[in-house]
mmCIF file of C-alpha atoms in Angstrom:
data_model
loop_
_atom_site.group_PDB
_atom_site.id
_atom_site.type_symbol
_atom_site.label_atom_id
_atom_site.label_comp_id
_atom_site.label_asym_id
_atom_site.label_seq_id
_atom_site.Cartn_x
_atom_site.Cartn_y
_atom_site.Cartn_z
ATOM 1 C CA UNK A 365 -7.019 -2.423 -27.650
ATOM 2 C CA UNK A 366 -4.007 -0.211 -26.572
ATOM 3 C CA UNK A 367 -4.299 2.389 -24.135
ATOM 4 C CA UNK A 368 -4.553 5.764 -26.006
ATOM 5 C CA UNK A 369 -4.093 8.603 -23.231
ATOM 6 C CA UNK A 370 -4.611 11.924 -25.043
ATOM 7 C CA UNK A 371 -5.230 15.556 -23.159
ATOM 8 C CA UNK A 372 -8.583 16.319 -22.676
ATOM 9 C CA UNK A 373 -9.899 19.214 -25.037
ATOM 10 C CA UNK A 374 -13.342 20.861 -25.191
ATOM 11 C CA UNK A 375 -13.247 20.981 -28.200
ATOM 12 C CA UNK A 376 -11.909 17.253 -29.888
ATOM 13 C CA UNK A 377 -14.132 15.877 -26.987
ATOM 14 C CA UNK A 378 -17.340 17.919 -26.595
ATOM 15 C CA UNK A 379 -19.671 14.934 -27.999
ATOM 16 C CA UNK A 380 -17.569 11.725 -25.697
ATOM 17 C CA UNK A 381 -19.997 10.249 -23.276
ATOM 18 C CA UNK A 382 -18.507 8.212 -20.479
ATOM 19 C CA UNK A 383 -20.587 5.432 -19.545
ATOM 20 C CA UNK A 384 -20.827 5.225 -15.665
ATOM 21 C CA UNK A 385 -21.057 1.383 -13.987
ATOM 22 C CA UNK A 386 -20.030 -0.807 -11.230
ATOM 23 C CA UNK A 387 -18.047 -3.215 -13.304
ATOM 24 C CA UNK A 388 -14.224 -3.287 -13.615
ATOM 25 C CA UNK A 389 -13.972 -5.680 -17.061
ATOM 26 C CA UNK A 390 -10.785 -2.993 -17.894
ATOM 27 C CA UNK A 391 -9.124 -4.067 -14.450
ATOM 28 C CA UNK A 392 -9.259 -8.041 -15.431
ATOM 29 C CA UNK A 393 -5.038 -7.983 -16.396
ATOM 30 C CA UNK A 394 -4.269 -5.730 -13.232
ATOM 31 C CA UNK A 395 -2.377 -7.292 -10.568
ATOM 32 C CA UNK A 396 -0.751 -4.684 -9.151
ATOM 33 C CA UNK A 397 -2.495 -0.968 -8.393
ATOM 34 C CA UNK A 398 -0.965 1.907 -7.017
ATOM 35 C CA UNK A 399 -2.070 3.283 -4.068
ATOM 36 C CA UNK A 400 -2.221 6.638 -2.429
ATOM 37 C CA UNK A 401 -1.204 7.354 1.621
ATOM 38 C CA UNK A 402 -5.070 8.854 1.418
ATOM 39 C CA UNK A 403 -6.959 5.585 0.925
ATOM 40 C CA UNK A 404 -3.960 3.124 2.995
ATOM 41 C CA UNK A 405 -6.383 2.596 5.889
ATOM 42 C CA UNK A 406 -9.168 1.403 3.928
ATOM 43 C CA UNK A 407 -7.515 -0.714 1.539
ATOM 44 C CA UNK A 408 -5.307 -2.367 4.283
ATOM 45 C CA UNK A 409 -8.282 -3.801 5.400
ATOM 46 C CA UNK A 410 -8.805 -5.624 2.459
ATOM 47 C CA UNK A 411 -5.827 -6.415 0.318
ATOM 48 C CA UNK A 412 -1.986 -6.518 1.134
ATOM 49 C CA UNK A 413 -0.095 -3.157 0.249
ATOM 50 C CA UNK A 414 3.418 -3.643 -0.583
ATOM 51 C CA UNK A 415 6.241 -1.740 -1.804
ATOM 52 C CA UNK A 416 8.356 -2.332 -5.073
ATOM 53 C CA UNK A 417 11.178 -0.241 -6.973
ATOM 54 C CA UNK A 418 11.858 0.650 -10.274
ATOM 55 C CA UNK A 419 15.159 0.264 -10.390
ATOM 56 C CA UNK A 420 15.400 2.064 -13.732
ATOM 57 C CA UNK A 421 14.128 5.137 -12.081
ATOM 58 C CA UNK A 422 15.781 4.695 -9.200
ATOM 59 C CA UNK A 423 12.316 5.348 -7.116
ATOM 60 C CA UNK A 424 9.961 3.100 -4.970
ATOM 61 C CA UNK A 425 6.373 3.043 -5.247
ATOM 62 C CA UNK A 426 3.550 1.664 -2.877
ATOM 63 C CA UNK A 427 1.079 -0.923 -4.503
ATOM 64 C CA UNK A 428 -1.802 -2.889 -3.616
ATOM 65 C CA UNK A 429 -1.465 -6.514 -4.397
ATOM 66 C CA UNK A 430 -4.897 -7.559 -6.652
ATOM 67 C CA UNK A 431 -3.336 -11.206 -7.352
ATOM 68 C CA UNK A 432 -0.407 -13.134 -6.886
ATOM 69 C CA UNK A 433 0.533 -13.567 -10.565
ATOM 70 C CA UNK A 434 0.931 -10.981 -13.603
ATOM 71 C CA UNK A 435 -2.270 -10.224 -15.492
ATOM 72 C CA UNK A 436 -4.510 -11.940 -12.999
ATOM 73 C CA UNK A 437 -6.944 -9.515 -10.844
ATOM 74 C CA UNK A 438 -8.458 -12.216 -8.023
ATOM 75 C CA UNK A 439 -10.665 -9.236 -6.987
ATOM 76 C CA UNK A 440 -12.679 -9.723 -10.211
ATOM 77 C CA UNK A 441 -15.209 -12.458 -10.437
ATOM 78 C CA UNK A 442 -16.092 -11.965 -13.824
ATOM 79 C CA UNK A 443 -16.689 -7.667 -14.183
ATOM 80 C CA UNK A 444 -17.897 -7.800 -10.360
ATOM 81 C CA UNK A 445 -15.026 -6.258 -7.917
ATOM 82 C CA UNK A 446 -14.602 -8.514 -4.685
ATOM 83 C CA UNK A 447 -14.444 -6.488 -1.775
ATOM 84 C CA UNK A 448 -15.812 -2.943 -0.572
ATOM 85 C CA UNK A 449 -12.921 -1.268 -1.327
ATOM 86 C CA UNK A 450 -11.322 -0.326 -5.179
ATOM 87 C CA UNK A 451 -8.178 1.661 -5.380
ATOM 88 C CA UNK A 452 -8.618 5.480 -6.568
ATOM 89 C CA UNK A 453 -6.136 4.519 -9.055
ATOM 90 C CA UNK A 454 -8.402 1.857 -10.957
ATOM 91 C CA UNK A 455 -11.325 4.036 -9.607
ATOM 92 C CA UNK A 456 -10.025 7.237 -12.039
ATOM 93 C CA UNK A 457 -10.319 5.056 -15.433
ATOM 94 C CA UNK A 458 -11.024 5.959 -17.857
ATOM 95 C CA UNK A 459 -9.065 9.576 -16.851
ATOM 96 C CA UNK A 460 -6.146 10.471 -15.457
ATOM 97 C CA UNK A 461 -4.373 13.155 -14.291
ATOM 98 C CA UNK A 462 -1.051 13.848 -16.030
ATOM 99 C CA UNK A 463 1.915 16.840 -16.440
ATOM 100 C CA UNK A 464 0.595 18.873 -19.189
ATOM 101 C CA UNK A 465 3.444 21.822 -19.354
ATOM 102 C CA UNK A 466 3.936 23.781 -15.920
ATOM 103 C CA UNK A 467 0.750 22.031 -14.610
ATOM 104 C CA UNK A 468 -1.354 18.713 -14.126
ATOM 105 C CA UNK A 469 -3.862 18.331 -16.975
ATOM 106 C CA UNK A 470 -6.738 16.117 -17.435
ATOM 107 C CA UNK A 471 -6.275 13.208 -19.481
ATOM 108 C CA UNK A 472 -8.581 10.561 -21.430
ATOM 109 C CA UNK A 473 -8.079 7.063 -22.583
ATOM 110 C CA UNK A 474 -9.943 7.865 -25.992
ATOM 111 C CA UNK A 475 -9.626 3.885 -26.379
ATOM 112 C CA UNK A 476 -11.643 2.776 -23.454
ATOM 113 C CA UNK A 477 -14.525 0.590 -23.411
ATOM 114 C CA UNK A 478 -16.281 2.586 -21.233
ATOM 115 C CA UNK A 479 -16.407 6.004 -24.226
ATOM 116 C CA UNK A 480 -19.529 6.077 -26.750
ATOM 117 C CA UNK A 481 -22.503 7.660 -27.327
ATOM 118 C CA UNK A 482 -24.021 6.751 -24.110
ATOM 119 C CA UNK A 483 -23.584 7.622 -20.448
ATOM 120 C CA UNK A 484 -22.337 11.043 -18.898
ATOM 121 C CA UNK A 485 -21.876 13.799 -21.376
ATOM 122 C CA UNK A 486 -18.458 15.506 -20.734
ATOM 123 C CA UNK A 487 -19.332 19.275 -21.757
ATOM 124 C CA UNK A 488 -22.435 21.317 -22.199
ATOM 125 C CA UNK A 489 -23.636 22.842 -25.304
ATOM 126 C CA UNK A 490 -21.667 26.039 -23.980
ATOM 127 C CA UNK A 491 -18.682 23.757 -23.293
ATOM 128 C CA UNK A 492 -18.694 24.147 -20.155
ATOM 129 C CA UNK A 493 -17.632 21.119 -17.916
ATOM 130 C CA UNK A 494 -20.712 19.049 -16.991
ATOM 131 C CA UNK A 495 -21.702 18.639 -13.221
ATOM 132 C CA UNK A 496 -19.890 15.004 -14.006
ATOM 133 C CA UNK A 497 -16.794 16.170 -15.347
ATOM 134 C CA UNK A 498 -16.527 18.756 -12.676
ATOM 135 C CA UNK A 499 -16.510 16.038 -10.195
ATOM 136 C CA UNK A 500 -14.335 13.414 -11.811
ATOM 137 C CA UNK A 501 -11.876 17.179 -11.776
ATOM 138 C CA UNK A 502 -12.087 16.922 -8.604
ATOM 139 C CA UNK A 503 -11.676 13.727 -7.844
ATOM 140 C CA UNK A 504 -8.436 13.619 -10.114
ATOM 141 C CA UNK A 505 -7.313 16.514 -8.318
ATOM 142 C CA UNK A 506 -7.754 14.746 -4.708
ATOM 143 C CA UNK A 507 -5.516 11.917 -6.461
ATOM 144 C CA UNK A 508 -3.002 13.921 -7.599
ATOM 145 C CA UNK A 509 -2.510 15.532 -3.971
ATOM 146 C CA UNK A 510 -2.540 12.145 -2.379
ATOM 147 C CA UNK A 511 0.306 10.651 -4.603
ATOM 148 C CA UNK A 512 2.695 13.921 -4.098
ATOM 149 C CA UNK A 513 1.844 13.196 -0.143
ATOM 150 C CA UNK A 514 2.482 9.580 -0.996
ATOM 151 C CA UNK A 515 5.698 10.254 -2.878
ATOM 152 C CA UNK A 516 6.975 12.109 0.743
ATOM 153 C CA UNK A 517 5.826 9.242 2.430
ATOM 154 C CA UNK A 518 7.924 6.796 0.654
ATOM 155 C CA UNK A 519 11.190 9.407 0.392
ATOM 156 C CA UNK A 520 11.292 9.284 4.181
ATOM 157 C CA UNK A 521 10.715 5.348 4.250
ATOM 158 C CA UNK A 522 13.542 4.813 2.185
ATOM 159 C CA UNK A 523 15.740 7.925 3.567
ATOM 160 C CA UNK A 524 15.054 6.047 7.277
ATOM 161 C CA UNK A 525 16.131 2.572 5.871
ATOM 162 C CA UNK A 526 13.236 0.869 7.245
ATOM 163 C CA UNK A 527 12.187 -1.686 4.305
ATOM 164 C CA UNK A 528 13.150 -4.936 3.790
ATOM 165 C CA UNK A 529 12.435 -7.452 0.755
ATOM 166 C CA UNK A 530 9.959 -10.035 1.398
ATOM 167 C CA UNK A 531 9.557 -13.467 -0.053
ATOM 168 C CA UNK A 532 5.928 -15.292 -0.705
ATOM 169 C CA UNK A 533 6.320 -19.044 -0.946
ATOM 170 C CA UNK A 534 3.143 -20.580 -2.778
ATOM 171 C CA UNK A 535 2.027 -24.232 -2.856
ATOM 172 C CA UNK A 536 -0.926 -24.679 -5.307
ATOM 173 C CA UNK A 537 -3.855 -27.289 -5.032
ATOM 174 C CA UNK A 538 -2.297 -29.156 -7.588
ATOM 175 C CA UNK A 539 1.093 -28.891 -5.950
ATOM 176 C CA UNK A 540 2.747 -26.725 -7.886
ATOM 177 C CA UNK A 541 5.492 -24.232 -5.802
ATOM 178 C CA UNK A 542 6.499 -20.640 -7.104
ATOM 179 C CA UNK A 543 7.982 -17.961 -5.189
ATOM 180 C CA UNK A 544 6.448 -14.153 -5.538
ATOM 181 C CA UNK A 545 9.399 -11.766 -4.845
ATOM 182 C CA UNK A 546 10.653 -8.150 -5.789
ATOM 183 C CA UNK A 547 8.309 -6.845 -2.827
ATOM 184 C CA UNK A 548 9.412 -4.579 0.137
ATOM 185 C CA UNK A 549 7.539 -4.408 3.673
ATOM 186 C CA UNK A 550 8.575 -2.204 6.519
ATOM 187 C CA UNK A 551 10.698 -3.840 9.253
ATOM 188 C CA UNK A 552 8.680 -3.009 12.466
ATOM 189 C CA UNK A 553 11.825 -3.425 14.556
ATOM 190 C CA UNK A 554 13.341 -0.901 12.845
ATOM 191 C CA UNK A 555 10.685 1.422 13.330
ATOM 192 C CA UNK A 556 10.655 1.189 16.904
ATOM 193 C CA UNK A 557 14.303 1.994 17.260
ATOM 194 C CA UNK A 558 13.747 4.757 15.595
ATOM 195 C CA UNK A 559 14.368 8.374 17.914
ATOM 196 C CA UNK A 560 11.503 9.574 19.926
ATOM 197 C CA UNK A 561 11.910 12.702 18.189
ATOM 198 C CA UNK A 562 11.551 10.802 14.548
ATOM 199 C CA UNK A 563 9.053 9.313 15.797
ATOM 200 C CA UNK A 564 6.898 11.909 16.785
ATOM 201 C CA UNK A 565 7.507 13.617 13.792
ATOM 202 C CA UNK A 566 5.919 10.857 11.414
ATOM 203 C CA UNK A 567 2.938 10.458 14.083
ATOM 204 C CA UNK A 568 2.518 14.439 13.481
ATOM 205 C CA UNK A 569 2.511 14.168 9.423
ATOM 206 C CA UNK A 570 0.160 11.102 9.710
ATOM 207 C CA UNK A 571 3.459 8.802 8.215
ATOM 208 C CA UNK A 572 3.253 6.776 11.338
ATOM 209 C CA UNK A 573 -0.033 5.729 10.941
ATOM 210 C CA UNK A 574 0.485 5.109 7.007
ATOM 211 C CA UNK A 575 3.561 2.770 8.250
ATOM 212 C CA UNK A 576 1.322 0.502 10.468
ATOM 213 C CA UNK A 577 -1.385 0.557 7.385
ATOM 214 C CA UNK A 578 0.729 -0.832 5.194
ATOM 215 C CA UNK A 579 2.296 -2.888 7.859
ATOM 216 C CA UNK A 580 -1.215 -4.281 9.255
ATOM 217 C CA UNK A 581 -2.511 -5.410 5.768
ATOM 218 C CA UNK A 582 -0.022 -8.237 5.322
ATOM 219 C CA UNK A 583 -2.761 -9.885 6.935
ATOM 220 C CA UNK A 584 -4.830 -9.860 3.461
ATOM 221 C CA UNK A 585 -2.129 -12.289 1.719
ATOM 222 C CA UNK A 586 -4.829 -14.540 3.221
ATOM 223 C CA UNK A 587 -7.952 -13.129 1.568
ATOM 224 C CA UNK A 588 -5.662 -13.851 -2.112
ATOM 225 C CA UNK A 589 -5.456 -17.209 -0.774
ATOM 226 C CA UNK A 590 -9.237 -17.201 -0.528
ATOM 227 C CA UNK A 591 -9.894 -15.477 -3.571
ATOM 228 C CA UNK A 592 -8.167 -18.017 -5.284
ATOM 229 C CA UNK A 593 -10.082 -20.456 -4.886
ATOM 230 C CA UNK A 594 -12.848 -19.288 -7.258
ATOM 231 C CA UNK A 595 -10.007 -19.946 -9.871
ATOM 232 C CA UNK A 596 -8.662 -22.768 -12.189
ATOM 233 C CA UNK A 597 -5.410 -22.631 -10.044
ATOM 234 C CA UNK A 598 -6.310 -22.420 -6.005
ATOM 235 C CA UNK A 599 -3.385 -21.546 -4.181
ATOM 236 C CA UNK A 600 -3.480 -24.204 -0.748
ATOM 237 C CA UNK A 601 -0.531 -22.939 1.545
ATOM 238 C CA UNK A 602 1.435 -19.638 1.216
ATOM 239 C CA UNK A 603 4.177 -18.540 3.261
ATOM 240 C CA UNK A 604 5.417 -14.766 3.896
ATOM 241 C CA UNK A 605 9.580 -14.205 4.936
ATOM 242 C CA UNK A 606 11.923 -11.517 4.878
ATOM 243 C CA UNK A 607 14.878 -12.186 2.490
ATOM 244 C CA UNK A 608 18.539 -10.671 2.002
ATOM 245 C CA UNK A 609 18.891 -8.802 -0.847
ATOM 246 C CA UNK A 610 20.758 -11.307 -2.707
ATOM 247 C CA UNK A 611 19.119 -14.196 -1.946
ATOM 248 C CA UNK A 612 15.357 -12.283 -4.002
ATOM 249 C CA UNK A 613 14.660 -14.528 -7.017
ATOM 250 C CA UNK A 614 14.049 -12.998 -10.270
ATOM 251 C CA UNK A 615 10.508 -14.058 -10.868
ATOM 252 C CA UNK A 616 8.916 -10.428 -9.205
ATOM 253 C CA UNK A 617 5.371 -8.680 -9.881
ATOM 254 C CA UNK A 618 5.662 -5.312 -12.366
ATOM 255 C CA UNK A 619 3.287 -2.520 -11.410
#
């Protein structure tokens, strides 16, 4: 069923019921999340966070990596999430917080799974937010913060000209070979001939420390390897290099 994101009103909404669980079914097809500079140290611990570009937009995002190939989430093992940590991004669902005029607005996926006449009522009889609702708010509203922070983050990444594109070489248990490219990583070198000054400047706005986050959690490449292997299609070997520009390959993940 298609994604249906709609404003949410007191009014068109003041019988939905959100049902509240530990399962991610609606995450199954997600390979790619986005992630806030809030939540980098605790997801660097357990999956690799990358950056990518839209090149239609012109802008670069930061991602955590959930698989190694389109549609498949190796963090779910059936509706179960693999690991003690779950991106605020998948964690918002079914909500979201979107433009709505001159401001952010709450918004609703009135298609989801997770709506019916059971779970968390959304307004009281009064139609007044709930005690639920007022904390999902919140919780959007902690988001939305994090991503502008995030979005100055990633302007000053790019402005310092400290990424690079990587390159992840595969070799499957059956011995099948892809490459996963369109990924950026920062160049550490780079970073440390940066200008004292510049530097402590991003250790005072907390960027340094977002840098080495993102930079640290290459290291979970090797729990996708791992995850894999509760799949149809283990992955054996994989291989991580920096490549020019022009020598990426086309076959690249999409957020």
């Amino acid at each position: 069923m298609a994604i249906n994101f709609v404003p949410l009103d007191k009014e068109k909404h003041k019988d939905l019921k959100v049902a509240v669980s530990n399962t991610f079914k609606f995450a199954k097809d997600t390979h790619l999340a986005a992630a806030t500079i809030r939540e980098f140290a605790q997801l660097a611990a357990t999956m690799p966070l990358v950056f990518i570009e839209d090149a239609n937009a012109k802008r670069h995002h930061v991602v955590a990596m959930l698989g190694m190939e389109q549609n498949k989430n190796l963090f779910l093992t059936g509706d179960k999430w693999q690991g003690p940590h779950v991106p605020m991004n998948i964690l918002r669902y079914p909500f979201d917080v979107r433009p709505d005029g001159d401001k952010l607005g709450v918004y609703i996926d009135e298609n989801s799974d997770l709506i019916g006449e059971e779970g968390e009522a959304l307004f009281t009889d009064a139609g007044e937010p709930t005690e639920f609702l007022q904390n999902r708010q919140q919780f959007l509203a902690d988001l939305a913060n994090s991503e502008m922070m995030t979005q100055r983050f990633v302007q000053q990444v790019v402005d310092l000209d400290l990424l690079d594109p990587i390159q992840i070489r595969l070799t499957y248990q059956s011995g099948q070979q892809r490459n996963v490219t369109g990924m950026l990583s920062i160049n550490e070198k780079k970073v440390l001939e940066l200008p004292e000054e510049k530097v402590t400047e991003l250790h005072k706005s907390g960027f340094l420390g977002a840098m080495y986050a993102v930079m640290m959690s290459a290291g979970q490449l090797n729990r996708l390897v791992e995850l894999s292997n509760g799949t149809d299609n283990p992955i054996r070997s994989m291989q991580l290099s920096v490549v020019k520009p022009e020598e990426a390959q086309a076959e690249a993940p999409s957020a």
